[in-house]
Amino acid sequence: MSKFFVFIDQFKGQALPASWEVVTAARQLADQAGGSVSALVFGPEAEALAQTAIHYGADEALACADATLSDYRPEAYTSLLAQLAKEHSPQAVLFPTTTRGRELAGMLAIDLESGVLPDVTAINLQDGKLVATRPIYAGKLLAKVVCNATPQLLTLRARAFGKPAADSSRSGSVSSVAAALAEGDIASKVVDYAAGDGRVSLGDAGVIISGGRGVATNPNLTPPAEITDAKEKEIWLAHQGFALLTELAEVLGAAVGASRAAVDAGYVPYAHQVGQTGKVVSPDLYIAAGISGAIQHLAGMRTSKVIVAINKDADAPIFKVARFGVVGDLYELLPALTQAFKERLNK
Amino acid sequence: MFVKQVPDSAAKITVENGVVNWGDAPLVINPWDEYAVEAALLLAEKHGGEVTAYSLGDENAKEALKHALAMGCQQAVLISDPALANADTAAVARALAAAAQKDGADLALFGKQAIDWDSGVTPSMTARVLGWPALSLVAAVPALDPAGKTIKVERAIEEGRQVVESRLPAALSIVKDYAEPRYPSFMGIRKAAQAQIPSWTLADLGISAPANTVETLEISAPPAREVSNEIITGDSPADIAAKLVDKIIGEGVL
């Protein structure tokens, strides 16, 4: 019977939502193949997360809350994954496409002399093998790939496999497992951590509001007199523009994105960049304000379900991929849009 | 440090009979690798040491290496062998690891991923082959002690900033926050143009052809999306906004 392993990516005891999508996808594969799903949960809250994994469709969970796994350290995690894979001989190990998921899948492939299929958006079972589709060149092309070794290692892109649904009446066994490495065998140590701004991250977001160069071009605003430097004036203007995006994002529970031009101009940090050299995203709703739509940006967001473009230039390429377009001033439209959503969504 | 030659990110990429085509768009050094070159140069300037750029590929990849040389790397090496023609990421990692070992490197630096195949696994895979710690998404190196064989890095992870101490040698993937890559200098460009770039085969690396387990069955264009564009107009921003909100809610995506 084929066994599907799913790695549950967590940070400080909180699972990343993409992990449950992978459990759901693995459940479907296991049902097709007549197999079972085992969730692998390491780190703090491992036992509680193991139960949640079962609610999302796992048959059993292997949990390790050993102190050496409290902070994610790739060596410690990989060694335990490799040990469990050798003991249980799964057909495949599935990870969410997160930084940790990619990293571990790659390292595990080396330990198990297998290969990795990263950032997969679709899977077909063919003759018992997983044939995966993955976007390449930031989604400008699709590659159909297969791994001819066992276990097959895949990372699944968030939001590509449907919404997971939990069933709290499901039950399954949770086994505690011991860590594979002792503290002295681990070469790295996490010594400090500062949380980010806690905003919705681009990868998980169902709605993204992005801004481009256009957010810094409000002719009706005058930067304060004490700002004399031209570049600082531009950034001040950009910040006023991004504040409007952020207000709308808060109403919709959305993440704030940006074009590469806006990031390169210093308007917002790189973490917000959507595009070929930023994050490739696929939300249900993508609102692009003041973004003209360079090919690199389109590559990063074109698979969004509904795209809305707001731009003064009616010829901007972004309108070609947009379901809805507004030719106009984002400074006028965004506050009106925020207000209209507040009213309609009773917020 | 390791670089890859890729089509420019503005290229219009197409595929015909399974062959990827980027028209007349130039091949460039992978944009993420430029940050790694910059990081390597800054670390060598501050802590001593030499920077060697490696690239795996055909003769074309020498352009990426020349770019790295023009930026200031001391040496460049092309890793090229017919047996690596269809190498998967694991095979690439084994070849890169052999090169790092052959030259006795203390640090291996990578960009976080390449913009062609978007795999993002080569840095950690290479680290694992070497048995070195993998330190990814490095935004700063606040401390490096080559003699004491320790390093401290600041990682820009999705959840925030994390400071990690590690033993050397180690493999790092570098993110954009590290520093803006320098432009190649005029002297650098001249030097790079004249540089003899050695080419190493697998035999030079002392390894046999690594096994390929990943097979590409097909490359295709994504299905064309039928987008029905609709421009929303109205008497006032409030009017347009109200209509747009109705339309968005009507799509059932909220």
XYZ file of C-alpha atoms in Angstrom:
601
model
C 0.000 0.000 0.000
C 1.405 3.357 -0.929
C 2.005 5.796 1.834
C 2.062 9.557 1.369
C 4.087 11.603 3.814
C 3.133 15.244 4.327
C 5.470 17.657 6.050
C 3.556 20.185 8.159
C 5.400 23.499 7.981
C 5.060 25.418 11.240
C 6.707 28.435 12.789
C 6.737 28.752 16.575
C 3.976 26.179 16.852
C 1.692 27.799 14.250
C 1.136 25.784 11.088
C 1.278 27.621 7.791
C -2.144 27.352 6.110
C -0.492 25.902 2.989
C 0.335 22.779 5.046
C -3.348 21.865 5.305
C -3.777 22.289 1.563
C -1.036 19.690 1.102
C -2.744 17.293 3.530
C -5.951 17.689 1.520
C -4.143 17.059 -1.766
C -2.377 14.015 -0.299
C -5.705 12.654 0.925
C -7.072 12.772 -2.626
C -3.956 11.039 -3.996
C -4.103 8.380 -1.301
C -7.775 7.722 -2.026
C -7.001 7.330 -5.728
C -4.007 5.096 -5.114
C -5.557 3.116 -2.278
C -2.969 4.406 0.160
C -2.631 6.284 3.409
C -1.480 9.728 4.542
C 0.981 10.288 7.367
C 1.584 13.822 8.625
C 5.046 14.665 9.939
C 4.938 17.350 12.585
C 8.070 18.653 14.261
C 8.679 21.389 16.794
C 6.521 23.102 19.389
C 2.848 22.089 19.597
C 3.646 19.019 17.486
C 0.967 16.874 19.142
C -1.773 19.507 18.740
C -0.815 20.144 15.113
C -0.800 16.385 14.530
C -4.456 16.241 15.593
C -5.284 19.102 13.243
C -3.534 17.278 10.394
C -5.770 14.279 11.070
C -8.836 16.531 10.959
C -7.710 17.713 7.514
C -7.384 14.167 6.206
C -4.259 12.432 7.525
C -4.656 8.833 8.731
C -1.870 9.108 11.246
C 0.809 11.521 12.384
C 4.400 11.206 13.474
C 5.186 13.969 15.938
C 8.438 15.141 17.447
C 8.467 18.009 19.928
C 12.115 17.511 20.909
C 13.801 20.733 22.038
C 16.385 20.470 19.244
C 13.522 21.012 16.772
C 11.986 24.059 18.512
C 13.724 26.390 16.119
C 13.712 25.278 12.528
C 17.204 24.143 11.617
C 17.420 22.423 8.253
C 19.980 19.807 9.268
C 18.023 18.625 12.273
C 14.751 18.521 10.343
C 16.262 16.809 7.281
C 17.961 14.102 9.314
C 14.730 13.194 11.068
C 12.793 13.264 7.783
C 15.366 10.976 6.191
C 15.250 8.570 9.112
C 11.453 8.376 9.048
C 11.411 7.946 5.271
C 13.846 5.048 5.557
C 11.759 3.405 8.279
C 8.385 3.809 6.560
C 9.295 3.749 2.813
C 6.654 6.256 1.634
C 5.872 6.505 -2.058
C 6.096 10.276 -1.869
C 6.909 13.060 0.575
C 4.874 16.204 -0.037
C 5.790 19.658 1.281
C 4.112 23.042 0.962
C 6.092 25.383 -1.314
C 7.396 27.541 1.493
C 10.997 28.505 2.071
C 11.367 25.710 4.588
C 9.445 23.233 2.439
C 11.650 23.812 -0.597
C 14.817 23.687 1.436
C 13.926 20.439 3.193
C 12.674 18.742 0.029
C 15.992 19.532 -1.652
C 18.122 18.328 1.233
C 16.055 15.188 1.706
C 16.481 14.391 -1.999
C 20.238 14.300 -1.449
C 19.964 12.036 1.601
C 17.581 9.630 -0.138
C 19.242 9.805 -3.573
C 16.028 11.011 -5.100
C 15.060 14.227 -6.880
C 12.689 17.042 -6.092
C 9.794 18.505 -8.078
C 9.367 21.992 -6.653
C 6.384 24.344 -6.732
C 3.943 21.912 -8.290
C 0.507 23.207 -9.329
C -1.116 19.976 -10.552
C -0.559 16.235 -10.079
C -1.694 13.229 -12.084
C -1.258 9.668 -10.928
C 0.039 7.663 -13.884
C 0.989 4.015 -13.435
C 1.441 4.628 -9.749
C 3.789 7.565 -10.340
C 3.094 11.195 -9.624
C 3.399 13.238 -12.804
C 3.612 16.852 -11.758
C 2.990 20.101 -13.591
C 5.083 23.043 -12.523
C 5.308 26.571 -13.878
C 8.757 27.637 -15.098
C 10.013 31.043 -16.227
C 7.635 32.525 -13.641
C 4.669 30.821 -15.242
C 5.422 31.823 -18.816
C 5.691 28.052 -19.518
C 4.598 24.815 -17.871
C 6.787 21.738 -17.430
C 5.436 18.249 -16.911
C 7.950 16.391 -14.767
C 8.302 13.074 -13.034
C 10.730 11.769 -10.465
C 11.941 8.255 -11.295
C 13.174 7.450 -7.809
C 11.355 6.587 -4.602
C 10.286 8.413 -2.600
C 9.163 11.134 -4.968
C 9.618 14.514 -3.352
C 7.281 17.342 -4.271
C 6.520 20.792 -2.965
C 2.991 21.975 -3.707
C 2.225 25.603 -4.461
C -0.148 27.289 -2.050
C -3.671 27.900 -3.351
C -3.222 25.538 -6.301
C -4.959 22.499 -4.818
C -8.211 23.895 -3.513
C -9.376 24.935 -0.099
C -8.904 22.419 2.685
C -11.820 21.496 4.921
C -11.358 20.173 8.434
C -13.523 17.486 9.973
C -12.996 17.454 13.713
C -14.700 14.084 14.038
C -11.901 12.334 12.126
C -9.542 10.363 14.313
C -6.187 8.730 13.795
C -3.120 7.675 15.690
C -0.386 10.063 16.747
C 3.010 8.509 17.417
C 5.805 10.321 19.155
C 9.170 9.941 17.499
C 12.616 10.851 18.788
C 14.882 13.419 17.133
C 17.586 12.072 14.824
C 20.357 14.481 15.855
C 21.627 15.536 19.264
C 22.232 19.252 19.911
C 25.984 18.781 19.561
C 25.575 17.419 16.036
C 23.775 20.519 14.760
C 26.115 23.169 13.352
C 23.797 26.163 13.600
C 21.869 27.919 16.320
C 19.134 30.567 16.217
C 20.243 33.346 18.553
C 17.735 36.129 17.894
C 14.429 36.763 16.200
C 12.391 39.855 15.511
C 8.855 39.384 14.225
C 7.866 41.090 11.003
C 4.923 43.475 10.743
C 2.486 40.581 11.129
C 0.585 41.563 7.999
C -0.921 38.982 5.686
C 1.913 37.439 3.702
C 1.734 37.504 -0.091
C 1.961 33.739 -0.527
C -1.078 32.973 1.629
C -3.198 35.951 0.651
C -6.561 35.421 -1.016
C -6.623 39.101 -1.942
C -3.644 41.272 -2.895
C -3.646 45.038 -3.452
C -0.508 46.100 -5.326
C 0.955 49.475 -6.127
C 3.442 50.610 -8.745
C 5.255 53.762 -9.760
C 1.890 55.448 -10.179
C 1.345 55.709 -6.430
C 3.951 58.478 -6.256
C 2.363 60.771 -8.815
C -0.441 62.584 -7.033
C -0.405 66.132 -8.438
C -2.775 67.354 -5.707
C -0.422 66.601 -2.849
C 2.515 68.750 -1.776
C 5.256 67.233 0.354
C 6.020 69.172 3.567
C 8.411 72.101 3.112
C 11.112 70.554 5.305
C 11.620 67.830 2.698
C 13.865 69.430 0.117
C 15.475 66.432 -1.554
C 13.670 65.408 -4.763
C 14.026 61.695 -4.065
C 12.657 62.110 -0.533
C 9.710 64.064 -1.928
C 8.945 61.221 -4.300
C 9.116 58.681 -1.480
C 6.878 60.828 0.712
C 4.307 60.899 -2.091
C 4.653 57.147 -2.571
C 4.018 56.554 1.122
C 0.776 58.538 0.911
C -0.224 56.376 -2.042
C 0.654 53.107 -0.309
C -1.278 54.273 2.773
C -4.412 54.275 0.589
C -3.599 50.746 -0.591
C -3.063 49.631 2.993
C -6.439 51.037 4.106
C -8.195 49.079 1.391
C -6.108 45.988 2.245
C -7.221 46.194 5.862
C -10.885 46.245 4.883
C -10.431 43.181 2.658
C -7.961 41.296 4.879
C -5.579 41.544 1.950
C -1.807 41.622 1.551
C -0.047 44.630 0.041
C 2.109 43.962 -3.004
C 4.236 46.143 -5.235
C 5.798 46.173 -8.652
C 9.533 45.895 -9.041
C 9.651 49.538 -10.126
C 8.062 50.598 -6.839
C 10.484 48.458 -4.833
C 13.537 49.624 -6.791
C 12.439 53.234 -6.286
C 12.506 52.640 -2.524
C 8.770 53.044 -1.911
C 8.306 49.722 -0.107
C 10.591 46.888 1.044
C 11.479 44.021 -1.262
C 9.306 41.585 0.721
C 6.296 43.133 -1.056
C 7.577 42.634 -4.601
C 5.322 40.644 -6.926
C 6.838 39.411 -10.162
C 9.489 37.259 -11.731
C 12.201 38.439 -9.346
C 9.818 38.810 -6.423
C 6.957 36.565 -5.341
C 4.804 34.708 -7.827
C 1.265 34.923 -6.477
C -2.109 33.524 -7.395
C -4.795 35.113 -5.228
C -8.533 35.080 -5.883
C -8.506 38.850 -6.326
C -5.576 41.022 -7.428
C -6.027 44.775 -7.549
C -3.201 46.567 -9.381
C -3.118 50.309 -8.762
C -0.732 52.504 -10.707
C 0.991 49.467 -12.231
C 1.526 49.584 -15.975
C 2.171 45.838 -16.289
C 5.724 45.049 -17.340
C 6.139 41.458 -18.538
C 8.040 40.576 -15.320
C 5.129 41.774 -13.209
C 2.498 40.033 -15.338
C 4.470 36.791 -15.011
C 4.145 37.068 -11.235
C 0.386 37.629 -10.983
C -1.345 36.603 -14.191
C -2.836 33.417 -12.718
C -4.818 35.445 -10.181
C -8.488 34.553 -10.512
C -9.868 38.075 -10.916
C -7.566 40.967 -11.794
C -8.627 44.582 -11.392
C -6.471 47.323 -12.918
C -6.592 50.979 -11.998
C -4.395 53.148 -14.159
C -4.452 56.585 -15.715
C -2.985 55.294 -18.971
C -5.697 53.516 -20.957
C -3.000 51.799 -23.057
C -1.193 50.224 -20.094
C -0.557 46.477 -20.744
C -2.070 45.595 -17.353
C -5.532 46.184 -18.838
C -5.010 43.248 -21.227
C -4.986 40.739 -18.348
C -7.566 42.560 -16.209
C -11.133 41.334 -15.818
C -12.146 44.826 -14.710
C -10.369 48.058 -15.481
C -10.748 51.622 -14.375
C -9.006 54.317 -16.380
C -8.533 56.982 -13.782
C -6.733 58.418 -10.825
C -5.965 55.899 -8.106
C -5.874 58.713 -5.545
C -9.545 59.403 -6.190
C -10.661 55.853 -6.770
C -8.947 53.959 -3.922
C -10.596 55.919 -1.070
C -13.956 55.575 -2.822
C -13.345 51.847 -3.244
C -12.401 51.446 0.410
C -15.584 53.253 1.404
C -17.753 51.193 -0.959
C -16.300 47.884 0.309
C -16.812 49.001 3.917
C -20.462 49.649 3.196
C -21.073 46.476 1.224
C -19.182 44.225 3.630
C -20.627 45.964 6.706
C -17.253 46.843 8.162
C 30.000 31.655 -5.405
C 27.724 30.212 -8.030
C 26.045 31.979 -10.926
C 23.711 30.939 -13.693
C 23.118 32.350 -17.141
C 19.406 32.939 -17.845
C 17.272 34.769 -20.401
C 16.512 38.353 -19.436
C 13.415 38.629 -17.252
C 11.738 40.854 -19.864
C 12.068 38.108 -22.490
C 8.956 36.771 -24.136
C 9.404 33.040 -23.595
C 7.817 30.586 -25.989
C 8.096 26.877 -26.627
C 8.065 24.932 -29.858
C 8.346 21.140 -30.024
C 9.551 21.128 -26.437
C 12.344 23.610 -27.126
C 12.305 26.811 -25.101
C 12.876 29.975 -27.098
C 13.465 33.506 -25.830
C 13.691 35.225 -29.189
C 16.430 37.819 -29.451
C 16.343 38.650 -25.734
C 19.825 38.691 -24.203
C 21.167 36.049 -21.834
C 22.129 37.643 -18.552
C 23.487 36.645 -15.186
C 20.574 35.429 -13.051
C 19.401 38.617 -11.272
C 19.328 36.917 -7.856
C 22.916 35.759 -8.333
C 24.115 39.354 -8.671
C 23.235 39.884 -5.009
C 25.289 36.825 -4.127
C 28.270 38.167 -6.132
C 27.976 41.490 -4.317
C 27.780 39.757 -0.924
C 30.818 37.610 -1.729
C 32.848 40.644 -2.817
C 31.887 42.646 0.282
C 32.764 39.731 2.583
C 36.144 39.223 0.874
C 36.894 42.961 1.061
C 36.145 43.002 4.771
C 37.502 39.665 5.934
C 40.095 38.813 3.301
C 39.943 35.950 0.882
C 39.288 35.453 -2.768
C 36.080 35.099 -4.674
C 35.766 32.488 -7.409
C 32.647 32.397 -9.543
C 31.470 29.038 -10.879
C 28.815 28.393 -13.422
C 27.512 25.125 -14.772
C 26.487 25.126 -18.391
C 27.714 25.414 -21.944
C 30.004 28.070 -23.437
C 27.161 30.631 -23.141
C 27.486 30.515 -19.376
C 30.895 32.189 -19.727
C 29.031 35.473 -20.188
C 27.586 35.204 -16.677
C 31.084 34.412 -15.399
C 32.534 37.421 -17.237
C 29.909 39.590 -15.592
C 31.000 38.251 -12.204
C 34.656 38.896 -13.096
C 33.824 42.417 -14.250
C 32.141 43.045 -10.902
C 35.390 42.052 -9.185
C 35.575 38.292 -8.663
C 39.193 37.090 -8.831
C 38.608 33.853 -10.737
C 35.930 32.180 -12.751
C 35.457 28.529 -13.647
C 33.024 26.959 -16.074
C 31.796 23.505 -15.143
C 30.916 21.863 -18.420
C 30.507 18.252 -19.377
C 28.247 16.590 -21.945
C 27.111 14.224 -19.175
C 25.548 17.220 -17.410
C 23.441 18.261 -20.412
C 20.129 17.269 -18.830
C 21.276 17.370 -15.231
C 18.508 17.702 -12.656
C 18.991 19.866 -9.576
C 20.421 17.003 -7.536
C 23.017 16.277 -10.221
C 23.839 19.986 -10.497
C 24.253 20.174 -6.725
C 26.667 17.241 -6.750
C 28.802 18.888 -9.431
C 28.799 22.291 -7.683
C 29.652 20.652 -4.378
C 32.607 18.883 -5.998
C 33.866 22.224 -7.329
C 33.594 23.895 -3.919
C 35.458 20.988 -2.365
C 38.177 20.929 -5.021
C 38.955 24.569 -4.313
C 38.695 24.239 -0.540
C 36.052 26.943 -0.179
C 34.996 28.174 3.264
C 31.787 29.737 2.088
C 29.513 28.913 -0.842
C 27.173 31.706 -1.882
C 24.102 31.418 -4.094
C 21.246 33.585 -5.272
C 17.996 32.379 -3.816
C 16.787 30.859 -7.065
C 17.209 31.135 -10.827
C 14.529 32.872 -12.852
C 14.412 30.205 -15.563
C 13.419 26.968 -13.825
C 12.491 28.668 -10.534
C 13.479 25.595 -8.518
C 15.096 27.341 -5.568
C 16.558 24.107 -4.239
C 20.134 24.126 -5.553
C 21.639 26.054 -2.600
C 20.306 23.735 0.095
C 20.966 20.625 -1.983
C 24.582 21.634 -2.540
C 24.948 22.324 1.179
C 23.640 18.864 1.945
C 26.026 17.161 -0.484
C 28.871 19.013 1.205
C 27.538 18.254 4.674
C 27.615 22.000 5.393
C 24.969 24.017 7.214
C 22.481 25.635 4.820
C 21.812 29.266 5.728
C 19.151 30.607 3.399
C 17.637 34.036 2.698
C 20.647 35.807 4.170
C 20.148 39.592 4.276
C 23.287 40.466 6.264
C 26.401 38.881 7.737
C 26.981 40.756 11.013
C 29.956 38.568 11.990
C 32.401 36.307 10.197
C 35.458 34.724 11.762
C 37.343 32.712 9.137
C 40.055 31.648 11.643
C 37.594 30.612 14.348
C 35.388 29.040 11.651
C 32.182 30.749 12.731
C 29.640 32.971 11.026
C 26.611 34.904 12.161
C 23.919 35.719 9.609
C 20.686 37.638 9.585
C 17.959 35.835 7.666
C 14.994 37.619 6.074
C 12.430 34.877 6.631
C 8.728 35.303 5.906
C 7.950 35.655 9.608
C 10.548 38.333 10.340
C 14.270 38.600 10.916
C 16.217 35.770 12.424
C 19.850 35.775 13.535
C 21.644 32.444 13.198
C 25.139 31.464 14.321
C 26.809 28.641 12.508
C 30.032 26.786 11.984
C 32.057 27.231 8.810
C 32.228 26.108 6.092
C 28.631 26.953 5.258
C 26.420 27.532 2.218
C 24.435 30.762 2.028
C 21.648 31.917 -0.233
C 21.554 35.695 -0.472
C 18.463 37.905 -0.813
C 18.034 41.324 -2.370
C 18.176 43.187 0.974
C 21.911 42.389 1.309
C 23.220 45.211 -0.887
C 22.654 46.712 -4.302
C 24.979 44.930 -6.754
C 27.760 47.165 -8.024
C 28.074 47.987 -11.700
C 31.030 46.402 -13.430
C 33.828 48.965 -13.669
C 35.437 49.889 -16.984
C 38.672 48.225 -15.863
C 36.709 45.223 -14.666
C 35.000 44.822 -18.022
C 38.356 44.995 -19.818
C 39.886 42.467 -17.472
C 36.908 40.143 -17.844
C 37.035 40.369 -21.635
C 40.641 39.185 -21.629
C 40.238 36.557 -18.910
C 40.896 32.925 -19.742
C 38.097 30.992 -18.109
C 39.062 27.382 -17.426
C 36.518 24.711 -18.157
C 36.258 21.744 -15.812
C 34.753 18.412 -16.748
C 33.395 15.864 -14.306
C 36.729 14.059 -14.576
C 38.489 17.281 -13.482
C 36.132 17.360 -10.510
C 36.945 13.740 -9.722
C 33.341 12.576 -9.866
C 31.378 10.362 -12.195
C 28.162 11.528 -13.820
C 25.587 12.040 -11.057
C 22.365 10.097 -11.505
C 19.390 11.997 -12.903
C 16.109 11.104 -11.289
C 13.942 13.958 -12.516
C 12.703 13.623 -16.055
C 10.989 16.366 -18.035
C 8.206 14.813 -20.062
C 6.880 17.910 -21.753
C 7.188 21.685 -21.820
C 4.190 23.614 -23.017
C 2.689 27.052 -23.097
C 0.106 27.615 -20.391
C -3.463 27.432 -21.681
C -4.490 30.829 -22.994
C -6.727 32.566 -20.511
C -9.886 33.985 -21.902
C -10.032 37.319 -20.145
C -13.098 39.341 -20.908
C -12.038 42.881 -20.189
C -14.572 45.293 -18.894
C -13.801 48.942 -18.331
C -15.897 50.410 -15.563
C -16.950 54.024 -16.058
C -19.185 56.352 -14.093
C -20.070 59.884 -13.133
C -17.794 60.099 -10.111
C -15.168 58.040 -8.273
C -17.880 56.993 -5.801
C -20.104 55.860 -8.649
C -17.296 53.888 -10.318
C -16.285 52.372 -6.979
C -19.842 51.247 -6.233
C -20.144 49.594 -9.661
C -16.722 47.963 -9.338
C -17.514 46.567 -5.891
C -20.748 45.057 -7.269
C -18.819 43.461 -10.111
C -16.108 42.059 -7.820
C -18.641 40.670 -5.369
C -20.479 39.192 -8.349
C -17.354 37.192 -9.253
C -17.589 35.391 -5.924
C -13.962 35.860 -4.960
C -14.453 37.566 -1.610
